[in-house]
Amino acid sequence: MIHSLFLINNAGDLFLEKHWKSVISRSVCDYFFEAREKAVEPDNVPPVIRTPHHYLINIYREKIFFVSVIQTEVPPLFVIEFLHRVAETFQDYFGECSETTIKDNVVIVYELLEEMLDNGFPLATESNILKELIRPPTILRSMVNTITGSSNVGETLPTGQLSTIPWRRAGVKYTNNEAYFDVVEEIDAILDKSGTTVFAEIQGVIEACVKLSGMPDLSLSFMNPRLLDDVSFHPCVRYKRWESERVISFIPPDGNFQLMSYHISAQNLVAIPVYVKQNISFFETGSSGRMDITVGPKQTMGKTVECLVVTVHMPKVVLSANLNATQGTYNYDPVTKILVWDIGKLNPQKLPNLKGSLSLQSGAPKPEENPSLNIDLKIQQLAISGLKVNRLDMYGEKYKPFKGVKYVTKAGKFQVRT
Amino acid sequence: MTTMQRLLQLPANAVNMVKSVQGGSQGQEEALSPVLTPDSGPQNWYNAVQPEELRHLRSGGTGGGGEGSEDRPGLEEGLTSLQSQPLRHDDLKEMLDSNKDSLKLEAMKRIVAMIARGKNASDLFPAVVKNVACKNIEVKKLVYVYLVRYAEEQQDLALLSISTFQRGLKDPNQLIRASALRVLSSIRVTIIVPIMMLAIKEAASDMSPYVRKTAAHAIPKLHSLDPDQKDQLIEVIEKLLADKTTLVAGSVVMAFEEVCPDRIDLIHKNYRKLCNLLIDVEEWGQVVIINMLTRYARTQFLNPNINESLLEENSEKAFYASDDEEEEDKKDEVAPLAKRKPYVMDPDHRLLLRNTKPLLQSRNAAVVMAVAQLYFHLAPKAEVGIIAKALVRLMRSHSEVQYVVLQNVATMSIKRRGMFEPYLKSFYIRSTDPTQIKILKLEVLTNLANETNISTILREFQTYIKSMDKDFVAASIQAIGRCATNIGEVRDTCLNGLVQLLSNRDELVVAESVVVIKKLLQMQPEQHSDIIKHMAKLIDNIQVPMARASILWLIGEYCEHVPKIAPDVLRNMAKTFTNEEDIVKLQIINLAAKLYLTNSKQTKLLTQYVLNLAKYDQNYDIRDRARFIRQLIVPTDKSGALSKYAKKLFLALKPAPVLESTFKDRDHFQLGSLSHLLNAKAGGYQELPDWPESAPDPSVRNVEIPDWSKCTSRKDRKEKKAEKPFYSDSDGESGPTESADSESDSGSGSESASASDESGSGSESGEETESEEEEEDEEEEKKKKRKKHLDKTKAKKPVEESTESEQSSGSEERKRGRKAVKNQKSASESESESESSESGDESEDESEEESESDTDIRKKKTPVSKQPPKQSKKESKKETQEMSLLDLDDFEPAPASAPVTPVNFMSSSLVSDLEGLSLTDTILAPTTITPSGSIKMYELLHRITGEGLAVEYCFSRQPFSPDPNMVAVQIQFTNNTNSETKNLHIEEPRLQCGMRIREFAEIDVLSAGESVTVVMGIDFCDSTQAANFQLCTHTRKFFASIQPPVGELMTPVFLTENDFKKEQGKLMGMNEISEKLTLGEKCVNEHVIVERVTATANLSRVPCGSDKECSTPPPPPAPVYRFAGKTVSSGCLVLVTVSTKEGGRAQLTVNCEKMLIGTMLVKDIMQALSQ
């Protein structure tokens, strides 16, 4: 299975290595560097690279390449999924998964990696078990540790590893028992030039933050579970209950976790919250172009659209932009050729508009394609699919928890072709 | 990173803290420094470090002034660390030797940081290894990390630590035992192989499943260290495979895959258990198990698509066929197709598919992919579709996941296009996708293209062509080309579109279009000479070599279509020949040669010129080609025989290229595997075997004796109970683990399962005794024996009884007693009945009551066996019970596999009652007959698959009182195990729309050896679709399905002949189905015909009411029989007429509004009558 892991930053520095079997020289990464160079963009590095004796499977996350070395046949997704789990664990432990935090906590990172894999096969990947084994650093604890020399390794042995509910540790206690559920939906859509929907679907997740004492057994039911035609669950959810009753029944992990994700496919009608009127044109002569973008509300279910941002990946020949925004601010980065127009709240009475001229590199032919617009937005208190949580019941414990549900709609990969 | 840098990153006060700590040690360093001479000290160090560190040092040195700074007072901090580096290991050693845990910890942390950065810390080994027994748990852990990293290099020193681990292996705490084993097996030191082996063996039978899991992990480690241990390790694997806990399952299968993936025979006995445990195994284990089971299933089961796949292959071949060879293949393949028997899926195969399905909902992409590939490789074609949705969902995940999933979808979409068609739009491309994803999506879109969706896809492609990403544009053009070749309707459209692209400003686009157009034109060159002309004009503007070469090739190949332009092009090319790329030069030579052959008048000189240029080219390929062509085309006296054929050689008709996906046929690799992704065999890849021609013996998977009996210690059992899978509350699927419960409540529970498997010998009444006697025997042997036994029952039985009564337990005896009473009763009943009805026709009088049919056999049998009827009543009773083994349908004592006697049947059917009533007001007596003969029993669950629970059902033909629209199905449960079965009930009916089930009341307890009969109602909606549901006991679930014969979907209706004719008049035309038939030999008299019809369908005879007919006692020469009934669910009339003619011929007419029922009924009755 996974033989070794190398962490490489965006600049190509190898800053951490870990071997689970015998040591493999870091020179194996040269093949990776070669591929990296060829790919130009980090996104385009092939996830699986073949070398004469090994296979390199890598992921790119938070500007770090996680490069794992494989020697024999293994499902590639197995490794990829595991590497992402590693990155998530780092994020969980250190707040963010970046080169600096990893370097700062190199010992904890090493201890974590040691526990997560045994001989290259995943051993403990549940964050709740890991947290029992190795305590995540907090500012206070790192201070205390430096002073007293005490350790961040758990004194107790990880009993969670032995239980049948490996995701929850025993003996959880809170004074305020609360459970929050965030229903977050993202709209993935492609709109064409005329504004008609080419493709649209909704990706939803239910993020939970459960801080309940003891061993609560929760069940969450929806007003309209029929909407959910394709779901995937955290391992704590009982499949059978869902299949027969359409109720999500589970013993929650402690703290934050993603309870489920769902997908409402293109077959259903998806409400598109905004429309975009745009006119971008480049002129053959005078090396310039014009741009005029207006954004307006479409189907917002009476809610306000917030955090509206329009991002445009301009063609290479666009040197600068001289624009005028009626609302919000715009910024054009001539290096990355990305124009970002941060609008903020959408006011239906006075539609925001961005208008002006673009100057192009002189002599270069005018770009053939108009850049597509990527929209980002947020609507509070609304799940665009119409999904509604009906009730949350708790069994197994006596106290009365505080329960809260929040709905948010965001734009996912929302693109307008021009 | 140097220590200094590390220090700088700590909070300021922390730095001070550490400094003060280090201050102490530095003081000591200074004291030591005289020992190290300034020259030798660093020198030694240089030898020790790796070159990389040297580089670091040098770069740091230039900044800080290098070693010269050593003497300077008041050094800066960075320099201190730099300068102290040579001594650092010493100070680490000191820290490790100190007796303060905090110092040790600090030292270990620094060492681990060094390891993490890939620096060498091996010289600290002696100092570190001493701390292996340290009390501080973190120090200990870090020492382990160090040991595992360096033990291989320092084997001798590593041995110092072994005793600590050996002590750890004996620790009462399971977690310490586990971690000791983990480290012990991870330090790759060959000398300790025997110790490792011993430790693994011991841990494999540890009572803690966590330790056993660790043992499973240790197996591949030892195997890679010393492959000679394989045989012993396989033994351990075999043992661990039998483990019942979810914790162990994943790890041991992993070990299996790594050590002995070819020992498929080890899986047999654990197959069902693995399937049942699967859902509770942790996610990584699930992936490994599913992949292994895919391979296993490929060796053990039959191809579920066996018939379809042949058809499909044939049709596909016909589509692509160009060779005659394939034609032959086809013929060869068609032959076995005809021979094949209808496919029946092995229940174990079904079990696997059923138990993996919910895992499609997993959050782990690897698990979803594993299930998807399992379905792709193993499921019947109709069921594969369910994976599409889950795979499309994965596309939302990280781009690496998308990449892998798309690769697999691309392969799948070639074989099963329909599966992904509904999700076409999910593969639309966004401008922000990475190029590699875009290209894969394009591949999938192309694979999905067909006549219906091609216009949408092409429209989509049009937007892609305008993209800024040029690689992607090139791929899009190729995709258009592929669509055009595959779908003839759009070829011209695509070609026009591509020609338009030729005027694109981007050269790459034009070049790619040229190449694709070239391929398209090859398919039908005649119609497109204008395009060739257009392209000839382009050659001046296009610089991309591949495109230029393509144009030249086209002109040369089709020079007769463009006779005027071609020589001109050659002239132009001759001018630029020297500056062209090699592939273009080769094509210029080709063009020249072809023109010379067709139009030598105009081009002779040009050709000579080009060949001369080529003769002196730098590239030897070009020189060779020129020489070769000159010899071939220019006739000289020396030129060989070949020159005659020059024209044939050059202007031969070239087959059009087939543009096909690079993913074609990739599915011979197991999907989702690394090998599939790379399209090459990766090391350690296990081939996915082909389906076997005939299924290997499925009985190898029958589990005989569960290992429970072995671990009997109370404590152990407790532990096991605690491990009951979490999900077990909602379903009993977790099978074996669960039976821990039954184990605790019945004393000898451990044997219950085995007993159930072995003793489930149908419904013999003497079963208990028999099974006990034969418990240790093999199944087959037993069957044989039973047959023999049957023959001799009469003689043998009493003896057997007497000898065995001692053995049998009290309860059994009681039971038998009860049974005997019951038997006696039913015997007397049947006796009286048969006597009372003796006046009538014998066969007429039989009611459906089971015991009666038994008596019937007895009647037939009695002449053969003992004669005196009265005195041997009891004995003959016994015999009849035995005889119930025989198939009662056709009154011939043929042994059947597992027939059952429904015990407490309600007496005669209501039908006969009704008819009895009708007798009073109509005239005729003997012609109305109750549907006679025994009722056919169908098997719902065989006792082997049911683990001792045998279930049979029959259609009792009683009206189902709770709901008259339902068909009553009588179900008989027989418990053949030695323990009670509890909570028999039905769950999760899966029905066609409109169908309903009225479940029977739950059976609380079915004690060993008992049978219970219940009645349930099913509304089949007048269709013969099967009703599927799960039959649940307190431990297990079984998949069951009831499919009604069409004749059971109706109930009798009483009609007079006039009514019948009236109704028949309304159901003419489409609703009437009429067939001619020849009656079977036995269908000579009236009542046989009537009996056959009523046995086939639940109908009642219409009295032949016309007074005239009835007044004449002898039946008319050509009698007509009429039967009437209505469908249970919708109440449509079903009218059947059989009119006999001379010579045994007859005409059968069925009138029914439901044509489907009518047709099926005609078929069934015809069959019954013509036998």
PDB file of N, CA and C in Angstrom, chain B residues 1098-1127:
ATOM      1  N   ASN B1098     -57.817 -21.903 -11.189  1.00  0.00           N
ATOM      2  CA  ASN B1098     -58.817 -21.918 -10.136  1.00  0.00           C
ATOM      3  C   ASN B1098     -60.152 -21.474 -10.709  1.00  0.00           C
ATOM      4  N   LEU B1099     -60.812 -22.401 -11.402  1.00  0.00           N
ATOM      5  CA  LEU B1099     -62.073 -22.074 -12.053  1.00  0.00           C
ATOM      6  C   LEU B1099     -63.133 -23.077 -11.612  1.00  0.00           C
ATOM      7  N   SER B1100     -64.367 -22.729 -11.853  1.00  0.00           N
ATOM      8  CA  SER B1100     -65.388 -23.731 -11.535  1.00  0.00           C
ATOM      9  C   SER B1100     -66.114 -24.127 -12.811  1.00  0.00           C
ATOM     10  N   ARG B1101     -66.563 -25.298 -12.780  1.00  0.00           N
ATOM     11  CA  ARG B1101     -67.222 -25.820 -13.984  1.00  0.00           C
ATOM     12  C   ARG B1101     -68.600 -25.215 -14.100  1.00  0.00           C
ATOM     13  N   VAL B1102     -68.959 -24.864 -15.285  1.00  0.00           N
ATOM     14  CA  VAL B1102     -70.315 -24.384 -15.516  1.00  0.00           C
ATOM     15  C   VAL B1102     -71.173 -25.600 -15.827  1.00  0.00           C
ATOM     16  N   PRO B1103     -72.199 -25.776 -15.074  1.00  0.00           N
ATOM     17  CA  PRO B1103     -73.025 -26.950 -15.329  1.00  0.00           C
ATOM     18  C   PRO B1103     -73.563 -26.912 -16.742  1.00  0.00           C
ATOM     19  N   CYS B1104     -73.488 -28.026 -17.410  1.00  0.00           N
ATOM     20  CA  CYS B1104     -74.002 -28.039 -18.777  1.00  0.00           C
ATOM     21  C   CYS B1104     -75.507 -28.045 -18.701  1.00  0.00           C
ATOM     22  N   GLY B1105     -75.991 -26.856 -18.719  1.00  0.00           N
ATOM     23  CA  GLY B1105     -77.354 -26.632 -18.246  1.00  0.00           C
ATOM     24  C   GLY B1105     -78.450 -26.893 -19.238  1.00  0.00           C
ATOM     25  N   SER B1106     -78.168 -26.935 -20.524  1.00  0.00           N
ATOM     26  CA  SER B1106     -79.291 -27.023 -21.454  1.00  0.00           C
ATOM     27  C   SER B1106     -80.075 -28.299 -21.163  1.00  0.00           C
ATOM     28  N   ASP B1107     -81.315 -28.107 -20.945  1.00  0.00           N
ATOM     29  CA  ASP B1107     -82.166 -29.205 -20.466  1.00  0.00           C
ATOM     30  C   ASP B1107     -82.081 -30.405 -21.377  1.00  0.00           C
ATOM     31  N   LYS B1108     -81.963 -30.072 -22.616  1.00  0.00           N
ATOM     32  CA  LYS B1108     -81.980 -31.147 -23.588  1.00  0.00           C
ATOM     33  C   LYS B1108     -80.807 -32.102 -23.332  1.00  0.00           C
ATOM     34  N   GLU B1109     -79.677 -31.485 -23.141  1.00  0.00           N
ATOM     35  CA  GLU B1109     -78.487 -32.295 -22.939  1.00  0.00           C
ATOM     36  C   GLU B1109     -78.601 -33.156 -21.688  1.00  0.00           C
ATOM     37  N   CYS B1110     -79.179 -32.525 -20.699  1.00  0.00           N
ATOM     38  CA  CYS B1110     -79.198 -33.228 -19.429  1.00  0.00           C
ATOM     39  C   CYS B1110     -80.241 -34.343 -19.391  1.00  0.00           C
ATOM     40  N   SER B1111     -81.237 -34.147 -20.171  1.00  0.00           N
ATOM     41  CA  SER B1111     -82.284 -35.164 -20.117  1.00  0.00           C
ATOM     42  C   SER B1111     -81.806 -36.482 -20.696  1.00  0.00           C
ATOM     43  N   THR B1112     -80.894 -36.392 -21.601  1.00  0.00           N
ATOM     44  CA  THR B1112     -80.361 -37.641 -22.127  1.00  0.00           C
ATOM     45  C   THR B1112     -79.216 -38.112 -21.254  1.00  0.00           C
ATOM     46  N   PRO B1113     -79.392 -39.258 -20.650  1.00  0.00           N
ATOM     47  CA  PRO B1113     -78.361 -39.717 -19.705  1.00  0.00           C
ATOM     48  C   PRO B1113     -76.977 -39.867 -20.328  1.00  0.00           C
ATOM     49  N   PRO B1114     -76.834 -40.465 -21.488  1.00  0.00           N
ATOM     50  CA  PRO B1114     -75.457 -40.560 -21.981  1.00  0.00           C
ATOM     51  C   PRO B1114     -74.978 -39.200 -22.478  1.00  0.00           C
ATOM     52  N   PRO B1115     -73.748 -38.881 -22.258  1.00  0.00           N
ATOM     53  CA  PRO B1115     -73.249 -37.563 -22.674  1.00  0.00           C
ATOM     54  C   PRO B1115     -73.276 -37.458 -24.177  1.00  0.00           C
ATOM     55  N   PRO B1116     -73.511 -36.297 -24.672  1.00  0.00           N
ATOM     56  CA  PRO B1116     -73.553 -36.082 -26.128  1.00  0.00           C
ATOM     57  C   PRO B1116     -72.197 -36.442 -26.740  1.00  0.00           C
ATOM     58  N   PRO B1117     -72.235 -36.791 -28.017  1.00  0.00           N
ATOM     59  CA  PRO B1117     -71.002 -37.260 -28.659  1.00  0.00           C
ATOM     60  C   PRO B1117     -69.869 -36.242 -28.620  1.00  0.00           C
ATOM     61  N   ALA B1118     -70.203 -34.977 -28.752  1.00  0.00           N
ATOM     62  CA  ALA B1118     -69.127 -33.981 -28.717  1.00  0.00           C
ATOM     63  C   ALA B1118     -69.374 -33.007 -27.575  1.00  0.00           C
ATOM     64  N   PRO B1119     -69.002 -33.427 -26.382  1.00  0.00           N
ATOM     65  CA  PRO B1119     -69.334 -32.589 -25.234  1.00  0.00           C
ATOM     66  C   PRO B1119     -68.517 -31.293 -25.209  1.00  0.00           C
ATOM     67  N   VAL B1120     -69.119 -30.302 -24.604  1.00  0.00           N
ATOM     68  CA  VAL B1120     -68.451 -29.000 -24.425  1.00  0.00           C
ATOM     69  C   VAL B1120     -68.339 -28.744 -22.926  1.00  0.00           C
ATOM     70  N   TYR B1121     -67.149 -28.424 -22.509  1.00  0.00           N
ATOM     71  CA  TYR B1121     -66.959 -28.121 -21.080  1.00  0.00           C
ATOM     72  C   TYR B1121     -66.736 -26.642 -20.937  1.00  0.00           C
ATOM     73  N   ARG B1122     -67.388 -26.097 -19.940  1.00  0.00           N
ATOM     74  CA  ARG B1122     -67.221 -24.652 -19.739  1.00  0.00           C
ATOM     75  C   ARG B1122     -66.797 -24.395 -18.298  1.00  0.00           C
ATOM     76  N   PHE B1123     -65.957 -23.444 -18.158  1.00  0.00           N
ATOM     77  CA  PHE B1123     -65.455 -23.088 -16.822  1.00  0.00           C
ATOM     78  C   PHE B1123     -65.507 -21.581 -16.689  1.00  0.00           C
ATOM     79  N   ALA B1124     -65.760 -21.157 -15.478  1.00  0.00           N
ATOM     80  CA  ALA B1124     -65.830 -19.703 -15.283  1.00  0.00           C
ATOM     81  C   ALA B1124     -65.095 -19.296 -14.015  1.00  0.00           C
ATOM     82  N   GLY B1125     -64.559 -18.144 -14.077  1.00  0.00           N
ATOM     83  CA  GLY B1125     -63.902 -17.584 -12.902  1.00  0.00           C
ATOM     84  C   GLY B1125     -63.714 -16.100 -13.116  1.00  0.00           C
ATOM     85  N   LYS B1126     -63.180 -15.454 -12.124  1.00  0.00           N
ATOM     86  CA  LYS B1126     -62.849 -14.035 -12.312  1.00  0.00           C
ATOM     87  C   LYS B1126     -61.490 -13.781 -11.666  1.00  0.00           C
ATOM     88  N   THR B1127     -60.829 -12.794 -12.159  1.00  0.00           N
ATOM     89  CA  THR B1127     -59.525 -12.495 -11.585  1.00  0.00           C
ATOM     90  C   THR B1127     -59.703 -11.944 -10.181  1.00  0.00           C
TER      91      THR B1127
END
